[in-house]
Amino acid sequence: MNLLSPQTLASGAFLLVVAVTLLGALIAVAARNIFHNVLGLALSLMGVAGVFLYLNSPFVALMEVLIYVGAICIAICFAIMLSEPLHLPRPPRSLAKVLGALAGAGAVFIFLLVLLKKTTWTPAPQRSADWSITTLGHYLLTNYVLIFELVSLLLLVAMLGAIVNARGGRGSS
Amino acid sequence: MPLFNQLNTYLYLALVLFVIGLYGVLARRNLIAVLISVELILNAASINFMAFNRFLAPHPAVGQVITLFIMAVAAAEAAIALSIIIAVYRRLKSVNVEQATELRG
């Protein structure tokens, strides 16, 4: 097999993307420093964007980078800056809780794994193979316009709610 | 068939991501870390939607639309959760889950 054929290169890049996703997720969960957690989350989200590229949708990959890495991770960074100082000593993790969480997550993992192994998926008859952003835009403004508007309303309400919740800092209280 | 052209690859990836996030939600006690883990879980769901959309769905735009909605709702959720976390920190001077037990009887 030729090592530089497009097929091999694509497979190698895919494995790299998957490795980045999982490594980032592990850092996001396991690191003790909360700031390292956010950086791990950003790494993992970049990996997920790569996975979306492999799933044929560059637009969603772009939105992933824009919304998750660009907005949510930065917002979390601000929350970290506004809350607990990082240099304070952190309470040690209790072993029982970690083991309990491992057991719970492991049970769910095994259940879903068995479910995945046992299921056979049958594809629906394909009505269209149009992946373009234009189609996506048409769908957002025709079939799914109600949800689209609801989401914009939700974002507005969430913004107002966040302001009201987080007000009452220095000066007002 | 290459690895990236099979539905199961993506489902396993999403499964592992979901379980890592679930472990984080259960084990971490920092509220912000819990929020980070929830984001991981949401991303696992997004990967699932996109994979099913790519391999099984009748129309390719549907899953992308749903994934975009997941992202928008996740952004709203993150904004609200972070503002709550900051409010909790102001009141209790801590973002540890175990300190926030004011409602315990």
Tab-separated table of C-alpha atoms in Angstrom:
chain	number	residue	atom	x	y	z
A	1	MET	CA	0.000	0.000	0.000
A	2	ASN	CA	1.339	3.373	-0.972
A	3	LEU	CA	2.011	5.427	2.136
A	4	LEU	CA	1.322	8.736	0.440
A	5	SER	CA	-1.923	7.887	-1.301
A	6	PRO	CA	-4.819	10.230	-0.496
A	7	GLN	CA	-6.670	7.401	1.186
A	8	THR	CA	-3.854	6.678	3.654
A	9	LEU	CA	-3.252	10.349	4.333
A	10	ALA	CA	-6.947	10.888	5.038
A	11	SER	CA	-7.011	7.908	7.398
A	12	GLY	CA	-3.918	9.145	9.214
A	13	ALA	CA	-5.346	12.645	9.589
A	14	PHE	CA	-8.593	11.164	10.856
A	15	LEU	CA	-6.766	9.171	13.524
A	16	LEU	CA	-4.903	12.337	14.505
A	17	VAL	CA	-8.177	14.256	14.828
A	18	VAL	CA	-9.718	11.517	16.956
A	19	ALA	CA	-6.604	11.408	19.152
A	20	VAL	CA	-6.729	15.202	19.625
A	21	THR	CA	-10.416	14.999	20.559
A	22	LEU	CA	-9.933	12.282	23.154
A	23	LEU	CA	-6.715	13.764	24.566
A	24	GLY	CA	-8.406	17.144	24.945
A	25	ALA	CA	-11.401	15.545	26.636
A	26	LEU	CA	-9.127	13.706	29.077
A	27	ILE	CA	-7.272	16.927	29.920
A	28	ALA	CA	-10.603	18.728	30.308
A	29	VAL	CA	-11.766	16.203	32.884
A	30	ALA	CA	-8.645	14.956	34.627
A	31	ALA	CA	-6.361	17.978	35.048
A	32	ARG	CA	-6.449	19.560	38.487
A	33	ASN	CA	-5.935	23.155	37.393
A	34	ILE	CA	-9.242	24.569	36.162
A	35	PHE	CA	-7.508	26.680	33.524
A	36	HIS	CA	-5.896	23.553	32.045
A	37	ASN	CA	-9.405	22.086	31.921
A	38	VAL	CA	-10.580	24.922	29.694
A	39	LEU	CA	-7.566	24.565	27.416
A	40	GLY	CA	-8.251	20.833	27.158
A	41	LEU	CA	-11.876	21.587	26.311
A	42	ALA	CA	-10.757	23.944	23.531
A	43	LEU	CA	-8.417	21.262	22.165
A	44	SER	CA	-11.175	18.682	22.249
A	45	LEU	CA	-13.605	21.037	20.492
A	46	MET	CA	-11.066	21.682	17.744
A	47	GLY	CA	-10.862	17.909	17.318
A	48	VAL	CA	-14.645	17.665	17.130
A	49	ALA	CA	-14.589	20.362	14.430
A	50	GLY	CA	-12.161	18.148	12.499
A	51	VAL	CA	-14.541	15.214	12.899
A	52	PHE	CA	-17.320	17.386	11.456
A	53	LEU	CA	-15.077	18.115	8.486
A	54	TYR	CA	-14.797	14.376	7.922
A	55	LEU	CA	-18.586	14.157	8.179
A	56	ASN	CA	-18.875	16.373	5.106
A	57	SER	CA	-20.020	19.627	6.682
A	58	PRO	CA	-17.395	22.375	6.741
A	59	PHE	CA	-20.026	24.939	7.774
A	60	VAL	CA	-20.864	23.162	11.028
A	61	ALA	CA	-17.136	22.663	11.682
A	62	LEU	CA	-16.622	26.399	11.268
A	63	MET	CA	-19.533	27.148	13.599
A	64	GLU	CA	-18.087	24.706	16.124
A	65	VAL	CA	-14.810	26.621	16.202
A	66	LEU	CA	-16.614	29.967	16.216
A	67	ILE	CA	-19.246	29.280	18.878
A	68	TYR	CA	-17.611	26.708	21.128
A	69	VAL	CA	-13.930	27.609	21.002
A	70	GLY	CA	-14.456	31.287	20.258
A	71	ALA	CA	-17.364	32.087	22.538
A	72	ILE	CA	-18.020	29.440	25.168
A	73	CYS	CA	-14.387	28.736	26.088
A	74	ILE	CA	-13.647	32.449	26.363
A	75	ALA	CA	-16.750	32.944	28.515
A	76	ILE	CA	-15.567	30.132	30.788
A	77	CYS	CA	-12.137	31.825	30.989
A	78	PHE	CA	-13.864	35.021	32.154
A	79	ALA	CA	-15.835	33.084	34.740
A	80	ILE	CA	-12.600	31.544	36.026
A	81	MET	CA	-11.027	34.978	36.306
A	82	LEU	CA	-14.054	36.314	38.194
A	83	SER	CA	-14.316	33.403	40.604
A	84	GLU	CA	-11.882	31.526	42.811
A	85	PRO	CA	-8.189	32.522	42.646
A	86	LEU	CA	-6.098	29.739	41.160
A	87	HIS	CA	-3.313	29.815	43.741
A	88	LEU	CA	-5.509	28.722	46.649
A	89	PRO	CA	-4.897	25.163	47.846
A	90	ARG	CA	-7.499	22.806	46.426
A	91	PRO	CA	-9.116	20.179	48.618
A	92	PRO	CA	-7.820	16.687	47.811
A	93	ARG	CA	-10.032	14.396	45.772
A	94	SER	CA	-11.645	11.706	47.832
A	95	LEU	CA	-10.890	8.269	46.445
A	96	ALA	CA	-14.373	6.905	47.133
A	97	LYS	CA	-16.007	9.602	45.014
A	98	VAL	CA	-13.609	9.101	42.114
A	99	LEU	CA	-14.193	5.345	42.247
A	100	GLY	CA	-17.959	5.856	42.420
A	101	ALA	CA	-17.888	8.172	39.424
A	102	LEU	CA	-15.686	5.688	37.535
A	103	ALA	CA	-18.125	2.888	38.343
A	104	GLY	CA	-21.141	4.931	37.238
A	105	ALA	CA	-19.542	6.105	34.019
A	106	GLY	CA	-18.192	2.600	33.355
A	107	ALA	CA	-21.643	1.065	33.796
A	108	VAL	CA	-23.125	3.525	31.284
A	109	PHE	CA	-20.198	2.841	28.953
A	110	ILE	CA	-20.715	-0.921	29.028
A	111	PHE	CA	-24.479	-0.558	28.562
A	112	LEU	CA	-24.101	1.708	25.537
A	113	LEU	CA	-21.307	-0.456	24.122
A	114	VAL	CA	-23.495	-3.557	24.258
A	115	LEU	CA	-26.324	-1.553	22.723
A	116	LEU	CA	-24.055	-0.398	19.893
A	117	LYS	CA	-22.785	-3.921	19.249
A	118	LYS	CA	-26.252	-5.375	19.086
A	119	THR	CA	-27.852	-2.776	16.819
A	120	THR	CA	-27.853	-2.879	13.062
A	121	TRP	CA	-28.645	0.428	11.414
A	122	THR	CA	-30.685	0.550	8.237
A	123	PRO	CA	-30.243	3.704	6.177
A	124	ALA	CA	-33.326	5.591	5.063
A	125	PRO	CA	-33.825	5.966	1.315
A	126	GLN	CA	-31.841	8.983	0.280
A	127	ARG	CA	-33.899	11.856	-1.110
A	128	SER	CA	-31.063	14.298	-1.653
A	129	ALA	CA	-27.293	14.418	-1.588
A	130	ASP	CA	-27.044	18.173	-1.405
A	131	TRP	CA	-24.624	19.210	1.346
A	132	SER	CA	-24.211	22.837	0.350
A	133	ILE	CA	-24.491	25.774	2.733
A	134	THR	CA	-27.158	27.275	0.451
A	135	THR	CA	-29.484	24.342	1.111
A	136	LEU	CA	-28.792	24.653	4.805
A	137	GLY	CA	-29.718	28.330	4.702
A	138	HIS	CA	-32.920	27.594	2.798
A	139	TYR	CA	-33.861	24.985	5.361
A	140	LEU	CA	-33.176	27.363	8.239
A	141	LEU	CA	-35.468	29.984	6.743
A	142	THR	CA	-38.250	27.723	5.445
A	143	ASN	CA	-38.827	24.383	7.183
A	144	TYR	CA	-37.109	25.228	10.445
A	145	VAL	CA	-37.828	28.933	10.681
A	146	LEU	CA	-39.915	28.554	13.852
A	147	ILE	CA	-37.091	26.832	15.724
A	148	PHE	CA	-34.669	29.367	14.301
A	149	GLU	CA	-36.712	32.248	15.706
A	150	LEU	CA	-37.228	30.432	18.987
A	151	VAL	CA	-33.468	29.976	19.317
A	152	SER	CA	-32.881	33.680	18.755
A	153	LEU	CA	-35.502	34.461	21.395
A	154	LEU	CA	-33.836	31.947	23.726
A	155	LEU	CA	-30.450	33.593	23.223
A	156	LEU	CA	-31.939	37.000	23.993
A	157	VAL	CA	-33.621	35.736	27.155
A	158	ALA	CA	-30.443	33.910	28.200
A	159	MET	CA	-28.409	37.080	27.718
A	160	LEU	CA	-30.821	39.141	29.810
A	161	GLY	CA	-30.993	36.406	32.424
A	162	ALA	CA	-27.211	36.196	32.626
A	163	ILE	CA	-26.961	39.956	33.119
A	164	VAL	CA	-29.635	39.975	35.820
A	165	ASN	CA	-28.075	36.966	37.567
A	166	ALA	CA	-24.522	38.189	37.546
A	167	ARG	CA	-25.303	41.805	38.432
A	168	GLY	CA	-25.087	42.863	42.033
A	169	GLY	CA	-21.337	42.975	42.251
A	170	ARG	CA	-19.166	45.791	43.475
A	171	GLY	CA	-21.157	48.959	44.107
A	172	SER	CA	-24.688	47.673	43.854
A	173	SER	CA	-24.748	45.302	46.805
B	1	MET	CA	-13.536	0.647	3.632
B	2	PRO	CA	-11.526	3.334	5.447
B	3	LEU	CA	-12.168	4.001	9.090
B	4	PHE	CA	-13.636	7.449	8.575
B	5	ASN	CA	-16.300	6.150	6.229
B	6	GLN	CA	-18.069	3.924	8.719
B	7	LEU	CA	-20.906	4.892	10.982
B	8	ASN	CA	-19.629	2.824	13.897
B	9	THR	CA	-16.333	4.697	14.173
B	10	TYR	CA	-18.158	7.927	14.897
B	11	LEU	CA	-20.586	6.245	17.267
B	12	TYR	CA	-17.703	4.789	19.292
B	13	LEU	CA	-15.949	8.155	19.344
B	14	ALA	CA	-19.128	9.849	20.572
B	15	LEU	CA	-19.600	7.101	23.156
B	16	VAL	CA	-16.113	7.586	24.592
B	17	LEU	CA	-16.530	11.372	24.620
B	18	PHE	CA	-19.894	11.012	26.375
B	19	VAL	CA	-18.502	8.692	29.034
B	20	ILE	CA	-15.528	11.002	29.691
B	21	GLY	CA	-17.959	13.890	30.130
B	22	LEU	CA	-20.213	11.818	32.372
B	23	TYR	CA	-17.250	10.876	34.568
B	24	GLY	CA	-16.377	14.573	34.813
B	25	VAL	CA	-19.907	15.522	35.852
B	26	LEU	CA	-19.919	12.829	38.528
B	27	ALA	CA	-16.391	13.234	39.870
B	28	ARG	CA	-15.527	16.915	39.690
B	29	ARG	CA	-16.594	19.282	42.427
B	30	ASN	CA	-15.647	22.589	40.854
B	31	LEU	CA	-18.819	24.011	39.297
B	32	ILE	CA	-16.930	25.302	36.258
B	33	ALA	CA	-15.385	21.869	35.699
B	34	VAL	CA	-18.864	20.350	35.808
B	35	LEU	CA	-19.953	22.842	33.140
B	36	ILE	CA	-16.947	21.885	30.994
B	37	SER	CA	-17.913	18.227	31.272
B	38	VAL	CA	-21.480	19.038	30.231
B	39	GLU	CA	-20.078	20.706	27.115
B	40	LEU	CA	-18.232	17.480	26.316
B	41	ILE	CA	-21.487	15.524	26.625
B	42	LEU	CA	-23.283	17.966	24.309
B	43	ASN	CA	-20.497	17.553	21.773
B	44	ALA	CA	-20.866	13.787	21.892
B	45	ALA	CA	-24.558	14.248	21.084
B	46	SER	CA	-23.652	16.557	18.207
B	47	ILE	CA	-21.239	13.996	16.759
B	48	ASN	CA	-23.996	11.390	16.951
B	49	PHE	CA	-26.463	13.627	15.123
B	50	MET	CA	-23.924	14.447	12.431
B	51	ALA	CA	-22.912	10.805	11.971
B	52	PHE	CA	-26.484	9.564	11.643
B	53	ASN	CA	-27.157	12.436	9.306
B	54	ARG	CA	-24.175	11.524	7.145
B	55	PHE	CA	-24.850	7.809	6.905
B	56	LEU	CA	-28.535	7.136	7.513
B	57	ALA	CA	-30.719	10.214	7.090
B	58	PRO	CA	-32.761	10.903	3.983
B	59	HIS	CA	-31.672	14.511	3.737
B	60	PRO	CA	-28.195	15.769	4.632
B	61	ALA	CA	-29.272	19.232	5.819
B	62	VAL	CA	-31.455	18.036	8.696
B	63	GLY	CA	-28.703	16.838	11.013
B	64	GLN	CA	-26.635	19.938	10.385
B	65	VAL	CA	-29.604	22.135	11.325
B	66	ILE	CA	-30.089	20.177	14.548
B	67	THR	CA	-26.386	20.434	15.377
B	68	LEU	CA	-26.527	24.195	14.877
B	69	PHE	CA	-29.481	24.355	17.279
B	70	ILE	CA	-27.555	22.291	19.829
B	71	MET	CA	-24.710	24.799	19.602
B	72	ALA	CA	-27.036	27.770	20.081
B	73	VAL	CA	-28.741	26.194	23.074
B	74	ALA	CA	-25.350	25.243	24.512
B	75	ALA	CA	-24.238	28.848	24.214
B	76	ALA	CA	-27.353	30.029	26.062
B	77	GLU	CA	-26.873	27.337	28.692
B	78	ALA	CA	-23.229	28.287	29.202
B	79	ALA	CA	-24.094	31.963	29.619
B	80	ILE	CA	-26.762	31.236	32.234
B	81	ALA	CA	-24.660	28.641	34.055
B	82	LEU	CA	-21.627	30.930	34.238
B	83	SER	CA	-23.705	33.796	35.588
B	84	ILE	CA	-25.160	31.466	38.224
B	85	ILE	CA	-21.655	30.276	39.101
B	86	ILE	CA	-20.465	33.856	39.545
B	87	ALA	CA	-23.501	34.650	41.709
B	88	VAL	CA	-22.826	31.542	43.826
B	89	TYR	CA	-19.177	32.531	44.173
B	90	ARG	CA	-20.154	36.024	45.367
B	91	ARG	CA	-22.443	34.607	48.003
B	92	LEU	CA	-20.457	31.608	49.244
B	93	LYS	CA	-16.892	32.639	48.307
B	94	SER	CA	-16.427	29.227	46.727
B	95	VAL	CA	-17.261	27.423	43.484
B	96	ASN	CA	-17.121	24.000	45.096
B	97	VAL	CA	-20.293	21.959	44.715
B	98	GLU	CA	-20.052	20.675	48.266
B	99	GLN	CA	-20.042	24.189	49.720
B	100	ALA	CA	-23.312	25.075	48.005
B	101	THR	CA	-25.587	23.263	50.425
B	102	GLU	CA	-27.702	26.162	51.635
B	103	LEU	CA	-30.924	24.322	50.797
B	104	ARG	CA	-29.993	21.250	52.805
B	105	GLY	CA	-32.524	20.829	55.633
